[in-house]
Amino acid sequence: MQQNGPVMIRLEMTIEDQGEKEYSKTEHAGEYFEKRHFHVLKYEEELDTGARIHNQITIQPKKVIIKRTGGIAMTQQFMKEKMTEGVYEHPHGNFHMETFTNRLKHSQFKDSEQGELHLMYTVKLNGMNERKHELKLTYQREAN
């Protein structure tokens, strides 16, 4: 990979479900890799249950793939104005997931600047009510 190194990743997520909004914000130390037309962010998180989740976010010009493995497993694809399908594997069962991406915008970073990924999408799990999601992910090189 051409460029790589440690980054600080900040995730801000808003989920709207039948008029109720839920907001979360987390920060993680991670790794950044870049090669030609794709960028990869990797980080780990620990759930309240103590389960560790390995996250990999691959950003391409017209597609983003979020892959989570460990205590839960999921591969979710985002392609602007397209429906994608996947399976969310959770200790309480597997859920069929339909994702429709309304907005996909990536501003990559250069030198010490901050990179940003902004996704707006809807998700249906097992055909249930659609939930609106907004994900803002920012990443910045860690100082050496």
Short mmCIF file of C-alpha atoms in Angstrom, two decimals:
data_model
loop_
_atom_site.label_atom_id
_atom_site.label_comp_id
_atom_site.label_asym_id
_atom_site.label_seq_id
_atom_site.Cartn_x
_atom_site.Cartn_y
_atom_site.Cartn_z
CA MET A 1 0.00 0.00 0.00
CA GLN A 2 1.32 3.42 -0.85
CA GLN A 3 0.53 5.28 2.36
CA ASN A 4 -0.30 3.87 5.72
CA GLY A 5 -0.08 4.62 9.36
CA PRO A 6 -1.94 5.20 12.57
CA VAL A 7 -5.01 7.44 12.59
CA MET A 8 -7.57 8.61 15.10
CA ILE A 9 -11.09 7.76 13.89
CA ARG A 10 -14.22 9.55 15.12
CA LEU A 11 -17.64 8.05 14.34
CA GLU A 12 -20.84 10.03 14.77
CA MET A 13 -24.05 8.09 14.11
CA THR A 14 -27.65 9.27 14.13
CA ILE A 15 -30.45 6.73 13.75
CA GLU A 16 -34.07 7.78 13.30
CA ASP A 17 -36.71 5.14 13.98
CA GLN A 18 -40.38 6.17 13.76
CA GLY A 19 -39.68 9.75 14.86
CA GLU A 20 -37.29 8.80 17.68
CA LYS A 21 -33.62 9.80 17.23
CA GLU A 22 -30.64 8.08 18.76
CA TYR A 23 -27.18 9.68 18.59
CA SER A 24 -23.80 8.14 19.39
CA LYS A 25 -20.23 9.31 19.10
CA THR A 26 -17.13 7.15 19.52
CA GLU A 27 -13.40 7.52 18.93
CA HIS A 28 -10.95 4.76 18.08
CA ALA A 29 -7.26 4.45 17.34
CA GLY A 30 -6.90 2.73 13.98
CA GLU A 31 -4.86 2.19 10.85
CA TYR A 32 -5.16 3.83 7.44
CA PHE A 33 -4.03 2.33 4.12
CA GLU A 34 -4.25 3.87 0.67
CA LYS A 35 -3.67 2.41 -2.78
CA ARG A 36 -4.63 4.13 -6.03
CA HIS A 37 -8.41 4.51 -5.92
CA PHE A 38 -9.27 2.94 -2.59
CA HIS A 39 -8.74 3.75 1.06
CA VAL A 40 -8.97 1.34 3.99
CA LEU A 41 -9.55 2.15 7.65
CA LYS A 42 -9.22 -0.56 10.31
CA TYR A 43 -9.99 -0.39 14.01
CA GLU A 44 -11.24 -2.51 16.90
CA GLU A 45 -14.00 -1.77 19.36
CA GLU A 46 -15.28 -3.46 22.47
CA LEU A 47 -19.01 -3.87 23.03
CA ASP A 48 -20.69 -3.48 26.44
CA THR A 49 -20.77 -7.29 26.60
CA GLY A 50 -16.97 -7.40 26.35
CA ALA A 51 -17.03 -8.84 22.82
CA ARG A 52 -14.34 -7.46 20.50
CA ILE A 53 -15.31 -6.32 17.02
CA HIS A 54 -12.81 -5.89 14.17
CA ASN A 55 -13.93 -3.21 11.72
CA GLN A 56 -12.66 -2.60 8.19
CA ILE A 57 -14.01 0.23 6.05
CA THR A 58 -13.01 0.17 2.38
CA ILE A 59 -13.74 3.39 0.49
CA GLN A 60 -13.79 3.36 -3.31
CA PRO A 61 -14.91 6.19 -5.64
CA LYS A 62 -18.51 4.89 -5.94
CA LYS A 63 -18.76 2.30 -3.19
CA VAL A 64 -18.07 1.87 0.53
CA ILE A 65 -17.89 -1.51 2.24
CA ILE A 66 -18.05 -1.88 6.02
CA LYS A 67 -17.01 -5.30 7.27
CA ARG A 68 -17.32 -6.25 10.94
CA THR A 69 -16.10 -9.53 12.43
CA GLY A 70 -15.78 -10.92 15.94
CA GLY A 71 -18.67 -10.78 18.44
CA ILE A 72 -20.93 -9.87 15.51
CA ALA A 73 -20.44 -10.29 11.76
CA MET A 74 -21.71 -8.06 8.99
CA THR A 75 -20.71 -6.87 5.55
CA GLN A 76 -22.64 -3.80 4.46
CA GLN A 77 -22.22 -2.16 1.05
CA PHE A 78 -23.11 1.42 0.20
CA MET A 79 -23.58 2.54 -3.42
CA LYS A 80 -25.30 5.88 -4.03
CA GLU A 81 -28.98 5.53 -4.97
CA LYS A 82 -28.78 1.73 -4.97
CA MET A 83 -30.21 -1.03 -2.78
CA THR A 84 -27.76 -3.59 -1.42
CA GLU A 85 -28.42 -6.67 0.71
CA GLY A 86 -26.50 -8.42 3.44
CA VAL A 87 -26.78 -10.46 6.62
CA TYR A 88 -26.18 -9.13 10.13
CA GLU A 89 -25.01 -12.04 12.31
CA HIS A 90 -25.65 -11.33 15.98
CA PRO A 91 -25.59 -13.60 19.07
CA HIS A 92 -29.42 -13.22 19.17
CA GLY A 93 -29.81 -14.43 15.57
CA ASN A 94 -29.21 -13.54 11.94
CA PHE A 95 -31.02 -10.64 10.31
CA HIS A 96 -31.51 -9.98 6.59
CA MET A 97 -30.46 -6.40 5.90
CA GLU A 98 -31.50 -4.12 3.03
CA THR A 99 -29.55 -0.87 2.71
CA PHE A 100 -30.46 2.03 0.41
CA THR A 101 -27.79 4.75 0.17
CA ASN A 102 -29.03 8.30 -0.29
CA ARG A 103 -25.68 10.07 0.11
CA LEU A 104 -22.08 8.92 -0.16
CA LYS A 105 -19.36 11.54 0.06
CA HIS A 106 -15.68 11.02 0.79
CA SER A 107 -13.07 13.74 1.22
CA GLN A 108 -9.67 12.13 1.56
CA PHE A 109 -6.99 13.76 3.62
CA LYS A 110 -3.64 15.03 2.53
CA ASP A 111 -0.68 15.57 4.86
CA SER A 112 -2.06 16.58 8.28
CA GLU A 113 -5.59 17.39 7.12
CA GLN A 114 -8.62 15.46 8.22
CA GLY A 115 -10.39 12.95 5.98
CA GLU A 116 -14.15 12.53 6.11
CA LEU A 117 -16.74 9.98 5.01
CA HIS A 118 -20.40 10.97 5.12
CA LEU A 119 -23.16 8.39 4.52
CA MET A 120 -26.93 8.86 4.66
CA TYR A 121 -28.89 5.66 4.18
CA THR A 122 -31.90 3.61 5.24
CA VAL A 123 -31.87 0.06 6.60
CA LYS A 124 -34.57 -2.58 6.85
CA LEU A 125 -33.85 -5.59 9.04
CA ASN A 126 -35.91 -8.70 8.23
CA GLY A 127 -38.40 -6.54 6.31
CA MET A 128 -39.29 -4.50 9.42
CA ASN A 129 -39.76 -0.73 9.44
CA GLU A 130 -37.13 1.29 7.64
CA ARG A 131 -34.70 3.23 9.84
CA LYS A 132 -32.80 6.32 8.67
CA HIS A 133 -29.08 6.43 9.41
CA GLU A 134 -26.51 9.17 9.11
CA LEU A 135 -22.86 8.26 9.59
CA LYS A 136 -20.11 10.84 9.75
CA LEU A 137 -16.64 9.33 10.03
CA THR A 138 -13.59 11.56 10.33
CA TYR A 139 -10.00 10.40 10.47
CA GLN A 140 -6.72 12.18 11.07
CA ARG A 141 -3.12 11.03 11.18
CA GLU A 142 -1.77 10.52 14.67
CA ALA A 143 1.23 12.66 15.59
CA ASN A 144 4.47 10.70 15.69
#
